[in-house]
Coordinates of C-alpha atoms in Angstrom, one line a residue:
X59 CA 45.9 13.9 69.1
X60 CA 42.9 14.4 71.2
X61 CA 41.8 11.7 73.7
X62 CA 40.5 8.6 71.8
X63 CA 38.7 5.9 73.6
X64 CA 38.4 2.3 72.2
X65 CA 35.3 0.5 73.2
X66 CA 33.4 -2.6 72.2
X67 CA 31.0 -1.7 69.3
X68 CA 27.3 -2.4 69.8
X69 CA 24.5 -3.0 67.3
X70 CA 23.6 0.7 67.7
X71 CA 27.0 1.5 66.0
X72 CA 26.1 -0.4 62.9
X73 CA 25.0 2.7 60.9
X74 CA 28.0 4.8 61.9
X75 CA 30.5 2.0 61.1
X76 CA 28.8 1.4 57.8
X77 CA 29.2 5.2 57.1
X78 CA 33.0 5.0 57.9
X79 CA 33.3 2.2 55.3
X80 CA 31.2 3.9 52.6
X81 CA 32.9 7.3 53.0
X82 CA 36.5 6.0 52.9
X83 CA 38.6 7.7 50.3
X84 CA 40.8 4.6 50.1
X85 CA 37.9 2.8 48.3
X86 CA 37.4 5.2 45.4
X87 CA 38.1 4.6 41.8
X88 CA 39.2 1.0 41.0
X89 CA 38.6 -0.1 44.6
X90 CA 35.0 1.1 44.9
X91 CA 33.4 -2.2 43.9
X92 CA 34.6 -3.8 47.1
X93 CA 32.4 -1.6 49.4
X94 CA 29.5 -1.1 47.0
X95 CA 26.4 -1.8 49.1
X96 CA 28.5 -3.1 52.0
X97 CA 26.9 -2.8 55.4
X98 CA 28.3 -3.5 58.9
X99 CA 25.2 -5.0 60.5
X100 CA 24.2 -5.5 64.2
X101 CA 24.4 -9.2 63.6
X102 CA 28.0 -8.9 62.3
X103 CA 29.0 -6.8 65.3
X104 CA 27.5 -9.3 67.7
X105 CA 29.2 -12.3 66.0
X106 CA 32.7 -10.8 65.9
X107 CA 35.2 -8.8 68.0
X108 CA 34.3 -5.3 66.7
X109 CA 35.9 -2.3 68.5
X110 CA 35.2 1.3 67.8
X111 CA 37.5 4.3 68.4
X112 CA 35.5 7.4 69.6
X113 CA 36.7 10.9 70.2
X114 CA 35.9 13.1 73.2
X115 CA 32.6 14.1 71.6
X116 CA 31.6 10.5 71.2
X117 CA 32.0 10.5 67.4
X118 CA 33.2 7.4 65.7
X119 CA 36.6 7.9 64.2
X120 CA 37.6 4.4 63.4
X121 CA 37.0 0.7 64.1
X122 CA 38.3 -2.8 63.5
X123 CA 36.8 -6.3 63.4
X124 CA 38.8 -9.3 64.6
X125 CA 37.6 -12.7 63.6
X126 CA 38.9 -15.3 66.1
X127 CA 38.5 -18.5 64.1
X128 CA 40.3 -18.5 61.8
X129 CA 42.2 -15.5 63.2
X130 CA 41.8 -12.6 60.7
X131 CA 41.6 -8.8 60.9
X132 CA 38.4 -8.6 58.7
X133 CA 37.8 -4.9 58.7
X134 CA 39.8 -1.8 59.8
X135 CA 38.8 1.7 58.9
X136 CA 39.8 5.2 60.2
X137 CA 37.8 8.2 59.1
X138 CA 39.5 10.3 56.4
X139 CA 39.6 13.2 58.8
X140 CA 41.4 11.2 61.5
X141 CA 44.0 9.5 59.3
X142 CA 47.5 10.4 60.2
X143 CA 46.6 11.2 63.8
X144 CA 47.5 7.9 65.4
X145 CA 44.0 6.4 65.6
X146 CA 45.0 3.5 63.3
X147 CA 48.0 2.7 65.4
X148 CA 45.8 2.7 68.6
X149 CA 43.4 0.4 66.9
X150 CA 46.1 -2.0 65.8
X151 CA 47.7 -2.1 69.2
X152 CA 44.3 -2.8 70.7
X153 CA 43.7 -5.5 68.2
X154 CA 47.0 -7.2 69.0
X155 CA 46.1 -7.0 72.7
X156 CA 42.8 -8.6 72.0
X157 CA 44.4 -11.3 69.9
X158 CA 46.9 -12.0 72.7
X159 CA 44.0 -12.3 75.2
X160 CA 42.3 -14.8 72.9
X161 CA 45.6 -16.9 72.8
X162 CA 46.1 -16.3 69.1
X163 CA 49.6 -16.7 67.7
X164 CA 49.0 -14.6 64.6
X165 CA 46.4 -12.6 62.7
X166 CA 45.9 -12.7 59.0
X167 CA 45.2 -9.5 57.0
X168 CA 44.0 -9.4 53.4
X169 CA 44.7 -5.8 52.6
X170 CA 43.4 -3.2 50.2
X171 CA 46.6 -2.5 48.2
X172 CA 46.9 1.2 49.3
X173 CA 46.7 0.1 53.0
X174 CA 49.6 -2.4 52.8
X175 CA 52.2 0.2 53.8
X176 CA 50.2 1.1 56.9
X177 CA 50.1 -2.6 58.1
X178 CA 53.8 -3.0 57.4
X179 CA 54.5 0.1 59.5
X180 CA 52.4 -1.5 62.3
X181 CA 54.5 -4.6 62.3
X182 CA 52.8 -7.0 59.9
X183 CA 54.8 -9.0 57.4
X184 CA 53.8 -9.8 53.8
X185 CA 53.3 -13.5 53.4
X186 CA 51.8 -13.6 49.9
X187 CA 49.0 -12.4 47.7
X188 CA 45.3 -13.3 47.3
X189 CA 44.1 -13.8 43.8
X190 CA 41.3 -11.6 42.4
X191 CA 37.7 -12.7 43.0
X192 CA 35.7 -11.1 40.2
X193 CA 33.4 -9.4 39.8
X194 CA 33.9 -7.4 43.0
X195 CA 37.7 -7.8 43.3
X196 CA 39.6 -7.6 40.0
X197 CA 43.1 -7.1 41.5
X198 CA 45.5 -9.1 43.6
X199 CA 45.5 -8.2 47.3
X200 CA 48.5 -8.3 49.7
X201 CA 48.2 -11.0 52.3
X202 CA 49.9 -10.0 55.6
X203 CA 50.4 -11.5 59.0
X204 CA 50.7 -10.0 62.4
X205 CA 52.7 -12.2 64.9
X206 CA 51.0 -11.9 68.3
X207 CA 53.5 -11.4 71.0
X208 CA 53.5 -13.8 73.9
X209 CA 54.8 -12.8 77.3
X210 CA 57.7 -14.9 78.4
X211 CA 58.5 -15.3 82.1
X212 CA 62.2 -15.0 83.1
X213 CA 62.6 -15.1 86.8
X214 CA 60.0 -12.7 88.1
X215 CA 60.0 -10.4 85.1
X216 CA 57.6 -10.6 82.2
X217 CA 59.2 -9.9 78.9
X218 CA 57.1 -9.6 75.6
X219 CA 58.5 -11.6 72.7
X220 CA 57.6 -11.4 69.0

């Protein structure tokens, strides 16, 4: 994997982040209604913890949005071209670091069904399902939870616990 940098998104990233959402193959067919007309706005970026993954050329290859109260991973997208290269894993590790820095104990995720396996591989656990909310969402969605590790001090060593 080439060098990927994760940085705080700015309002100037809104168009590129929206394009990542709109171009996602994960939201084709029956899932297309969820992102129809969806936009990541500058106001949204300013209001939440939004971080972008950029490659060495400065191209956006992924992003996530962490809402702090209540703690939820609201958005997470990786470009179709970058999927399977480790970008998603980097974003989830970064998100958990940010959650820990914000003193969160866990982070909720309401997942698109095809993305559930990814979140489980990243350490989330399934805690339930979220009922459909027609007309945009006509299917149940997995509800997952990431436990945020807390450092525990034993003597002079710091040991992460989950």
